[in-house]
Coordinates of C-alpha atoms and ligand atoms in Angstrom, one line a residue:
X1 CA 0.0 0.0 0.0
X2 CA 1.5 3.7 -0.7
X3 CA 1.9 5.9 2.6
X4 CA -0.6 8.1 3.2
X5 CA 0.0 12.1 3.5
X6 CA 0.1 13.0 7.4
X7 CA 1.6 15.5 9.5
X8 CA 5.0 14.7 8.6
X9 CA 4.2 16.5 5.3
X10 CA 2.6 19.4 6.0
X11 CA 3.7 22.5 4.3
X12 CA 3.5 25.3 7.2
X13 CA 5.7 23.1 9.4
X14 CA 9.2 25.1 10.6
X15 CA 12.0 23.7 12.2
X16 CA 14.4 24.9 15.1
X17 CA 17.0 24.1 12.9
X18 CA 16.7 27.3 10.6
X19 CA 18.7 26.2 7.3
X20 CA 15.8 23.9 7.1
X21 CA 13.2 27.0 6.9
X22 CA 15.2 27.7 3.6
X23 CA 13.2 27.6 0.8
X24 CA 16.1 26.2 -1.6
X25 CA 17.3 23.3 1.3
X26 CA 16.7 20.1 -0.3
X27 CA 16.5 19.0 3.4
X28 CA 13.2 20.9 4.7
X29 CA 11.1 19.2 7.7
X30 CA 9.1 17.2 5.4
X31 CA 11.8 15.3 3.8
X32 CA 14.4 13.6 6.8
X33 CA 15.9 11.3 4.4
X34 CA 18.3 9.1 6.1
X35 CA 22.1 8.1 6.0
X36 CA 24.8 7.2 7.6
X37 CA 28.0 9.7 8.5
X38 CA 31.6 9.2 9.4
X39 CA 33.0 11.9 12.3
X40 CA 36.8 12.7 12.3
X41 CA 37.5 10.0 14.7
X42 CA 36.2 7.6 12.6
X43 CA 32.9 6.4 14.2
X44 CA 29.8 5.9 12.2
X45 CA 26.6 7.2 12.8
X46 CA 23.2 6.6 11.7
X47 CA 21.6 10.7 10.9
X48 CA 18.6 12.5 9.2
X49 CA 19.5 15.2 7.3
X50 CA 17.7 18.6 8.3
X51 CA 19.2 21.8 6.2
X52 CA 22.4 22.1 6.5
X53 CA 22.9 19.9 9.7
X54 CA 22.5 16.0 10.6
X55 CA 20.1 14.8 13.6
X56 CA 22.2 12.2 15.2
X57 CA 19.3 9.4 16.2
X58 CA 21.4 7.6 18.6
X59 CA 22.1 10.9 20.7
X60 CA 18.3 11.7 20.4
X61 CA 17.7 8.3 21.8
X62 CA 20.2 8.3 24.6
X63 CA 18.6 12.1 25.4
X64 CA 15.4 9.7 26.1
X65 CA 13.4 11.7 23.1
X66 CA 11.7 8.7 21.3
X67 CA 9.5 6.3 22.9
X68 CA 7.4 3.2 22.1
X69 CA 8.5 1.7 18.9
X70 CA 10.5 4.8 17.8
X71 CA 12.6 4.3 20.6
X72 CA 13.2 0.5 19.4
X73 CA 13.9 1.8 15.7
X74 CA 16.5 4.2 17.5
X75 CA 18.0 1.7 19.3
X76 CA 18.8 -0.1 15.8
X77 CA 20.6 3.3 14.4
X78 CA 23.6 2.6 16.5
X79 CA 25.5 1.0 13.6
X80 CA 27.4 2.0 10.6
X81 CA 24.4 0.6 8.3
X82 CA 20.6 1.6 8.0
X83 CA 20.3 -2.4 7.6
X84 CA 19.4 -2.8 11.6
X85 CA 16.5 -0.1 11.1
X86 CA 14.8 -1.3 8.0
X87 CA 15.1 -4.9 9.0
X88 CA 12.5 -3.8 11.6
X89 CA 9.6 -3.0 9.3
X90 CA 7.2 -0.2 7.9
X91 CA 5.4 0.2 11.1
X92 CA 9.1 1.1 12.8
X93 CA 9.8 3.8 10.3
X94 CA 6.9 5.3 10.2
X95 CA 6.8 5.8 13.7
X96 CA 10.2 6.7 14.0
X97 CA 9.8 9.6 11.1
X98 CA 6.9 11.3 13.0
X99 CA 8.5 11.3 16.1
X100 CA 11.7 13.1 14.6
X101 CA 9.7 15.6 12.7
X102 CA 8.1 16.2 16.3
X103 CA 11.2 16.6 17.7
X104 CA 12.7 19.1 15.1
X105 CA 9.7 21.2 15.2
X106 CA 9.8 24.6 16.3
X107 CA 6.3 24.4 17.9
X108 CA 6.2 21.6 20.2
X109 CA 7.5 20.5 23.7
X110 CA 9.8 18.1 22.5
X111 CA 10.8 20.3 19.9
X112 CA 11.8 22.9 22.6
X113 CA 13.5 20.6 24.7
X114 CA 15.8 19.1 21.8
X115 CA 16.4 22.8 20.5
X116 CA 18.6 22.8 24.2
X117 CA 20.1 20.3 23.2
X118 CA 21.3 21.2 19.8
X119 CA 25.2 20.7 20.4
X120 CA 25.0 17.2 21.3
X121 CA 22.1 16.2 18.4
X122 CA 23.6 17.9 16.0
X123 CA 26.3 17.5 13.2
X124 CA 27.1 19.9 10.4
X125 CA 27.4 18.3 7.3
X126 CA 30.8 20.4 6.6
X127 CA 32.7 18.3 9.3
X128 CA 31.4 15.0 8.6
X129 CA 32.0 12.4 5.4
X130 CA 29.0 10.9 4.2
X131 CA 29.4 7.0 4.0
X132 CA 27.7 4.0 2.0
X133 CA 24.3 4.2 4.1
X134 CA 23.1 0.5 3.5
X135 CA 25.7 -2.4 2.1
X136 CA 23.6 -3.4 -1.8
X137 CA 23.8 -7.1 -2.3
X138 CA 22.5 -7.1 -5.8
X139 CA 21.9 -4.6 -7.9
X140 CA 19.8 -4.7 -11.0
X141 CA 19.8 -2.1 -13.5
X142 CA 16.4 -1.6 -15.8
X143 CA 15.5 -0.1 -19.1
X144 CA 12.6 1.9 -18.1
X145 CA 12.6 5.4 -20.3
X146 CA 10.6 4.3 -24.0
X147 CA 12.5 7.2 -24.6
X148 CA 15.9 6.5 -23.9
X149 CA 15.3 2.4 -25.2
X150 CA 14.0 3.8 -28.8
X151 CA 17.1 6.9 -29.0
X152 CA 19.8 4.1 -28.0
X153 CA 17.7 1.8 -30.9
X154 CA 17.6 4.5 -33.0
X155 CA 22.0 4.3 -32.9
X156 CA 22.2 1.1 -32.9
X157 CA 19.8 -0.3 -35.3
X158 CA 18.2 2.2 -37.0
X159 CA 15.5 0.3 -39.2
X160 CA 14.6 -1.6 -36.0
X161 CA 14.7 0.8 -32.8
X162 CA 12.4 -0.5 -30.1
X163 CA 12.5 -4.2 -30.0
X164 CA 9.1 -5.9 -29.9
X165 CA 9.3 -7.5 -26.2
X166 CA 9.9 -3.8 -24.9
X167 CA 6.5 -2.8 -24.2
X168 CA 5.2 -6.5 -23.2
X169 CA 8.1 -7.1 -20.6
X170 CA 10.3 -4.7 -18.4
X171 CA 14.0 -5.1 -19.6
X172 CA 17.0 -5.5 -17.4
X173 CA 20.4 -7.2 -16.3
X174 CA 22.1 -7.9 -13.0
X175 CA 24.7 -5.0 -12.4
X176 CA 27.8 -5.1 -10.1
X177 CA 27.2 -4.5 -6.3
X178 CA 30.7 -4.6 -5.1
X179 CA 32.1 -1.6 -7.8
X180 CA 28.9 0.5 -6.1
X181 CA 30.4 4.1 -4.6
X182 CA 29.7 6.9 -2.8
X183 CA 29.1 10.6 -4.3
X184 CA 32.6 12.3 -4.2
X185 CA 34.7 9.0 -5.0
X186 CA 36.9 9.5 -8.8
X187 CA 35.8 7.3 -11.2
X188 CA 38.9 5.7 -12.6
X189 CA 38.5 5.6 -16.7
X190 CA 37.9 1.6 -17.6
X191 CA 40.7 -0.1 -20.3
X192 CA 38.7 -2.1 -22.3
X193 CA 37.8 -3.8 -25.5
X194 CA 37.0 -2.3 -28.4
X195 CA 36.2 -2.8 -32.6
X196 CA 35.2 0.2 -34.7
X197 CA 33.0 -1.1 -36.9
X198 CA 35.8 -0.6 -40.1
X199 CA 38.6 -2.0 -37.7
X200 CA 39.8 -5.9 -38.9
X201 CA 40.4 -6.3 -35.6
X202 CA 39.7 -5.4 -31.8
X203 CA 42.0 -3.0 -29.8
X204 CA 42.7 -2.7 -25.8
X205 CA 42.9 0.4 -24.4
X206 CA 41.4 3.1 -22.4
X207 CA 37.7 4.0 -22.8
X208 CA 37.0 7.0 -25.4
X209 CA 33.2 7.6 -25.2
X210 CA 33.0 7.0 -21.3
X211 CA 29.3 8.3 -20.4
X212 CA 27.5 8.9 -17.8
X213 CA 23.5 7.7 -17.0
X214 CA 21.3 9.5 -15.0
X215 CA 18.8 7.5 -13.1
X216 CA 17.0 6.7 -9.3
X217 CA 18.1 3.6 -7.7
X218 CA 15.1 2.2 -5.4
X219 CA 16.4 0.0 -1.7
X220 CA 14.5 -2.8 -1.0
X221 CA 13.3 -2.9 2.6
X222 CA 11.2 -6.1 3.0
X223 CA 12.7 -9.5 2.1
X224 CA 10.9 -12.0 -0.3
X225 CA 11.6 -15.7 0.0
X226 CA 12.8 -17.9 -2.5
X227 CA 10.4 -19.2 -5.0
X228 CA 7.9 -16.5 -4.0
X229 CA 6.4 -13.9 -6.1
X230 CA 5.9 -10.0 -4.9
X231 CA 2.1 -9.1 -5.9
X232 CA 2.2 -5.9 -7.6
X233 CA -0.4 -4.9 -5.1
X234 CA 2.1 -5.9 -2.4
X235 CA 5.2 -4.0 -4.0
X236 CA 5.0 -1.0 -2.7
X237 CA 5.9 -2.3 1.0
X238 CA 8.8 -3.9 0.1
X239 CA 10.1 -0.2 -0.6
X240 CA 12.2 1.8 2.0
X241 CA 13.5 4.5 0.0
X242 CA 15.7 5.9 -3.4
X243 CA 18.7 7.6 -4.2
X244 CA 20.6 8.7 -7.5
X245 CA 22.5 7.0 -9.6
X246 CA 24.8 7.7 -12.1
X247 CA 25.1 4.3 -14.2
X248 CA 28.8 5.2 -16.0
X249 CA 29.0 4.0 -19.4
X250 CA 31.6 2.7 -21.6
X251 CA 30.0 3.1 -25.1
X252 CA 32.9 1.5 -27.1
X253 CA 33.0 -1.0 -24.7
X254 CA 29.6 -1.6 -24.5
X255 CA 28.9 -1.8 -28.8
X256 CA 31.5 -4.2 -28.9
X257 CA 30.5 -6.6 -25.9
X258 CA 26.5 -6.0 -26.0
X259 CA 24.8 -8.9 -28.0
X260 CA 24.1 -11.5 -27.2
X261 CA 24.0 -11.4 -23.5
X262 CA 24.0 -7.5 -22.8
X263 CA 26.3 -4.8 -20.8
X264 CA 29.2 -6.3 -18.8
X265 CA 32.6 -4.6 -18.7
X266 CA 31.0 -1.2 -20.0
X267 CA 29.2 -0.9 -16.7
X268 CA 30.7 -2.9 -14.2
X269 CA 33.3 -0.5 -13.4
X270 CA 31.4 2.2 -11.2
X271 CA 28.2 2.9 -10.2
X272 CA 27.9 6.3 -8.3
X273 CA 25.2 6.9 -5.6
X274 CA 24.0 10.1 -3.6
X275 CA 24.2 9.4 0.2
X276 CA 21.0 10.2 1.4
X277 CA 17.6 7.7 1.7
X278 CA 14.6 9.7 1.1
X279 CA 12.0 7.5 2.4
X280 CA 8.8 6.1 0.0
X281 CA 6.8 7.8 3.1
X282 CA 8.6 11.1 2.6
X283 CA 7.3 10.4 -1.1
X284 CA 3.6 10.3 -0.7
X285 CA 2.6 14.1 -2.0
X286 CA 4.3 13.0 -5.2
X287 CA 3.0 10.6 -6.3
X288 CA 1.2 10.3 -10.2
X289 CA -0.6 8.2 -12.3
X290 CA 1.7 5.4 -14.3
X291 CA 2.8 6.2 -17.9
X292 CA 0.1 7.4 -20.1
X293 CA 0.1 4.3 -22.8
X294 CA -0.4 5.8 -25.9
X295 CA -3.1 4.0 -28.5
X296 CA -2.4 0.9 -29.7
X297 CA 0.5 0.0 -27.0
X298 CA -0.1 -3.2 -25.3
X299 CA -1.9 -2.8 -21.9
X300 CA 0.4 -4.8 -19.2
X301 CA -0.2 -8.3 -18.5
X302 CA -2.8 -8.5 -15.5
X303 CA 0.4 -9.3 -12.9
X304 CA 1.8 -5.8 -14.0
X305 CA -1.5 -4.6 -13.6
X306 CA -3.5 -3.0 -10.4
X307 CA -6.2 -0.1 -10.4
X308 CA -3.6 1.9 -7.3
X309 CA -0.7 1.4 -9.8
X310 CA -2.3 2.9 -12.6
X311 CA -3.6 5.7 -10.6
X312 CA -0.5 6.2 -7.8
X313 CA 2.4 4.0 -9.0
X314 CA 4.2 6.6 -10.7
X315 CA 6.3 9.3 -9.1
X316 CA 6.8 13.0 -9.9
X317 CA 10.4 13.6 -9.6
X318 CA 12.6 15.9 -11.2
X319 CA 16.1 15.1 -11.9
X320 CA 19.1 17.6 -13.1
X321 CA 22.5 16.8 -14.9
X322 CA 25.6 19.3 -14.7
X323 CA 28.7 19.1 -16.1
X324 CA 31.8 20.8 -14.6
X325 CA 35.4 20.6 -16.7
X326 CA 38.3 21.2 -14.9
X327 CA 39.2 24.2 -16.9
X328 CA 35.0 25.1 -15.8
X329 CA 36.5 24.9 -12.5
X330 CA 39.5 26.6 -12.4
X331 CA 38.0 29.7 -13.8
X332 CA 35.4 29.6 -11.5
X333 CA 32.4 29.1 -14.3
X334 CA 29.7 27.4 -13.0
X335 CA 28.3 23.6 -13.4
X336 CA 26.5 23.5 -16.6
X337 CA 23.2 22.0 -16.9
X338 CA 23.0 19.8 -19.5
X339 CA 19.6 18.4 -18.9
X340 CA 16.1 18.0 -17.1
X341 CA 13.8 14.8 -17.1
X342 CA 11.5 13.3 -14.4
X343 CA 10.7 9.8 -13.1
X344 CA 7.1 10.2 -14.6
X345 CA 8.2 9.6 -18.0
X346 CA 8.7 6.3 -17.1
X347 CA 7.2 3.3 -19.1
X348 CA 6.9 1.6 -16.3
X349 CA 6.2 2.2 -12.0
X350 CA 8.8 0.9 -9.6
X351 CA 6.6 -1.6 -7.9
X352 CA 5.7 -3.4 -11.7
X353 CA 9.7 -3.5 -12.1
X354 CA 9.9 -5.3 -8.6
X355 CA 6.8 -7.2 -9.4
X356 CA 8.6 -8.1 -12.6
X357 CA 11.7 -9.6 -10.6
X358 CA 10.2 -11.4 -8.4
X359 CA 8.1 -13.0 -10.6
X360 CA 9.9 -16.1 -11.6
X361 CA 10.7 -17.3 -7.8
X362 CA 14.0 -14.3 -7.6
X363 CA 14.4 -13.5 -4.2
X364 CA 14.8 -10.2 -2.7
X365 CA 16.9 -9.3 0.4
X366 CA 16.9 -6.2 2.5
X367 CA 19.5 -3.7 0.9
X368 CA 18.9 -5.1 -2.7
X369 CA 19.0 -2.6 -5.2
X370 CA 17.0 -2.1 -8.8
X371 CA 17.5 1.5 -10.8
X372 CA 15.2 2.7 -13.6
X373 CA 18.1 2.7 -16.2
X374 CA 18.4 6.1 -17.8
X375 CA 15.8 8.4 -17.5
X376 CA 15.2 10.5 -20.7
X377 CA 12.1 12.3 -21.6
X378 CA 10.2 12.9 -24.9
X379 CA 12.3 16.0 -25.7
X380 CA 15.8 17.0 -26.7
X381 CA 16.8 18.6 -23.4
X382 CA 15.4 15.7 -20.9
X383 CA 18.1 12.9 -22.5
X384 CA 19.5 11.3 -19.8
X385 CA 22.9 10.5 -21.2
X386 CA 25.7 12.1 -23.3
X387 CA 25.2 9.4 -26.3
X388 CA 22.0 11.0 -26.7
X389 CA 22.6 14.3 -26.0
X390 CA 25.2 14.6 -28.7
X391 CA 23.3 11.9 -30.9
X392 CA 26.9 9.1 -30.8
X393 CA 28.9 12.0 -30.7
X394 CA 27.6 13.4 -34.3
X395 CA 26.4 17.1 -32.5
X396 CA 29.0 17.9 -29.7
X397 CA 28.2 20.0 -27.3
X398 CA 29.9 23.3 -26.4
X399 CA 30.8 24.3 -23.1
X400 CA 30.8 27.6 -21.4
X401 CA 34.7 27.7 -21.3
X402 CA 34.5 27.2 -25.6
X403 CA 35.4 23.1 -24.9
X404 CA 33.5 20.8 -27.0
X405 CA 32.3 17.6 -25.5
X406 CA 31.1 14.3 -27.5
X407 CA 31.7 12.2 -24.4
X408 CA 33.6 12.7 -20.9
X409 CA 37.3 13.8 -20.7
X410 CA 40.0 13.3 -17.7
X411 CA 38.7 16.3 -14.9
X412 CA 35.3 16.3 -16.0
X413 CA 32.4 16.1 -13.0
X414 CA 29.2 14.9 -13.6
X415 CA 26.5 16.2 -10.7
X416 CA 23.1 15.2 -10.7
X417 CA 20.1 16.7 -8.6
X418 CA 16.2 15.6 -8.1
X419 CA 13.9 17.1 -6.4
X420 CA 10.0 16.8 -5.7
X421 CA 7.6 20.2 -5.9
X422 CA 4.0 20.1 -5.8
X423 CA 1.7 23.5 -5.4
X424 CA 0.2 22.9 -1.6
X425 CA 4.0 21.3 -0.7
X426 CA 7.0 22.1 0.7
X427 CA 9.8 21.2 -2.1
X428 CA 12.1 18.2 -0.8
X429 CA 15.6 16.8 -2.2
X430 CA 17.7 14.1 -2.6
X431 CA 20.7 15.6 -2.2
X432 CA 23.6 15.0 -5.2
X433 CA 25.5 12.6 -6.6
X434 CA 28.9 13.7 -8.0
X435 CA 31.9 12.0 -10.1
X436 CA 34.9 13.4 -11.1
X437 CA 36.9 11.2 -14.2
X438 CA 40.6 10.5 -13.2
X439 CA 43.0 8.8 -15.8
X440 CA 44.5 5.6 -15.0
Ligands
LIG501 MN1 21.8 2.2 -16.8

């Protein structure tokens, strides 16, 4: 079932913790997405972020300001992993998320009474490091934009874009868990394999059309046994919460390895994610109808199929794309956006892609991952990727420092955004995920 709006979201609420009050923090009251941080001395915490500061649960709970079963979800945020918390269900976090927003509130007794004790709950994000919040077991990547299957088609094999399963069966492969990383961490430029298609023969060498993918990687919260299937009316709880993900891509690598059994090499290298859970809870004003089938597409089969999901299982988030160049940098130009696109363009809802896993017996353990897989739009500017922004490389793009870019160099950052807004709510963000390229 989707969370229901509550008090948690309510747009007039202001917190004690005044960078939250700013209209631009990605981390206002209503959102207290969760994560884990690193102090200097090494010991990890589990925190919400609020503005520009980090609620420590662990000294909220040994202040004695949770009770019931939001003081036993605190008790499980002593770690250096969420894992402990989600392990303990919905009811847990839901509990646990009102009670926080009660107690960052600037109109309530226990609001008052944690404002006193602000030095000892708080942390400013400036003096921690923001660590790998929940360890991913596996990590499946999908193929979810129509847009972004038919424009890679459309390169590839141009008399035959969208293949005829796509709109019958949501398409994916098992990515690489233990090459995931944290925002902030280089990405190394992969050596590979590679065959232009006029070459006699293949060459080894560093990557030349390295690529980026922007896209929302979903955590699974509830487990699933073996041999089971997820009901796509059940999906939904198995949800705790999303991030970003940048999905780099080797594009040589990945021509010349594709068929017949899809990426390998080309996107096993590095999978970049921003730190910070937002909850499926903290999701609930955003929520949209699925993907608008246009006439004549195939309606999905009835186990991909529920009145809520047609109505609710999509979600209306916005995601960004900058690039930076090191020369950007060094003159002090600002990150260029190079695109806009939003979850709702989707073909298909996150709880028919887990419905879709599941459905042949897959299990699914708590800290799993699945991502959308690029998320492109219907226009020009909402391509989710650099191969389609510059069509293979056939229309570079020009940079504000007159640098043209077909695909990334050495220096180059890549930061994505996403954000929710809805008239009648307060704005909430997921924070960023950054990359830099480094050679070698
Ligand atoms: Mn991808």
């Amino acid at each position: 079932m989707l969370y229901s709006i509550n008090s948690t979201h309510d747009a007039t609420l202001k917190s004690w913790v005044t960078s939250a009050n700013d209209p631009n923090s990605d981390f206002p009251i209503q959102n207290l997405p969760f994560g884990v941080f690193t102090r200097p001395n090494g010991i990890d915490a589990v925190g919400v972020a609020i503005g520009d500061q980090i609620l420590s649960i662990s000294a909220c709970h040994s202040a004695g300001l949770f009770e019931g079963p939001a003081a036993d979800a605190a008790k499980r945020c002593g770690g250096s992993t969420l894992h402990q918390l989600i392990a303990l269900g919905r009811k847990h976090w839901s509990a646990l998320r009102i009670q926080i927003s009660r107690l960052l509130r600037d109109d309530t007794m226990v609001g008052r009474k944690a404002q006193k004790l602000a030095e000892t709950l708080l942390v400013p994000m400036t003096e921690v490091r923001l660590s790998r919040p929940i360890y991913v077991g596996d990590y499946t990547d999908f193929y979810t934009s129509v847009f972004h299957a038919t424009n890679i088609g459309l390169m590839m094999r141009p008399d035959n874009p969208l293949l005829p399963n796509y709109k019958h069966v949501p398409i994916g492969y098992h990515g690489r868990a233990s090459s995931i990383v944290m925002s902030g961490t280089p990405v190394h430029r992969p050596f590979g394999q590679t065959k232009g298609d006029n070459d006699p023969v293949p060459v080894f060498g560093p990557c030349k059309r390295l690529d980026y993918e922007l896209e929302v990687g979903f955590y699974i919260g509830q487990k699933s046994a073996l041999g089971s299937r997820i009901a796509i009316e059940d999906a939904e709880d198995h949800l705790f919460g999303l991030c970003i993900v940048n999905d780099w891509s080797a594009r040589d690598v990945q021509r010349w390895e594709y068929q017949p059994l899809g990426p390998f090499l080309a996107k096993s290298f590095a999978t970049s994610l921003s730190p910070w859970v937002v909850s499926m809870e903290a999701l609930a004003p955003f929520r949209c109808p699925a993907f608008a089938r246009p006439d004549g597409d195939p309606q999905p089969l009835p186990y991909l199929s529920s009145p809520e999901n047609e109505a609710t299982g999509g979600i209306d988030l916005t995601l960004e794309v900058f690039i930076a160049s090191a020369q950007m940098r060094a003159q002090g130009v600002a990150p260029l956006r190079l695109s806009q696109s939003s979850l709702k363009h989707l073909y298909w809802t996150p709880a028919q892609l887990l419905t879709h896993h599941t459905s042949n017996g897959c299990n699914m353990r708590i800290g799993d991952m699945f991502a959308t897989g690029t998320v492109s739009g219907p226009d020009k500017d909402m391509r989710g990727s650099l191969l389609e922004l510059t069509w293979g490389g056939k229309e570079p793009l020009t940079l504000p420092t007159g640098e043209v870019r077909r695909f990334l160099e050495d220096g180059d950052e890549v930061i994505m955004h996403g954000f929710c807004q809805r008239p009648g709510f307060r704005r909430i963000g997921l924070g960023e995920c950054r990359g830099t390229i480094v050679n070698g």
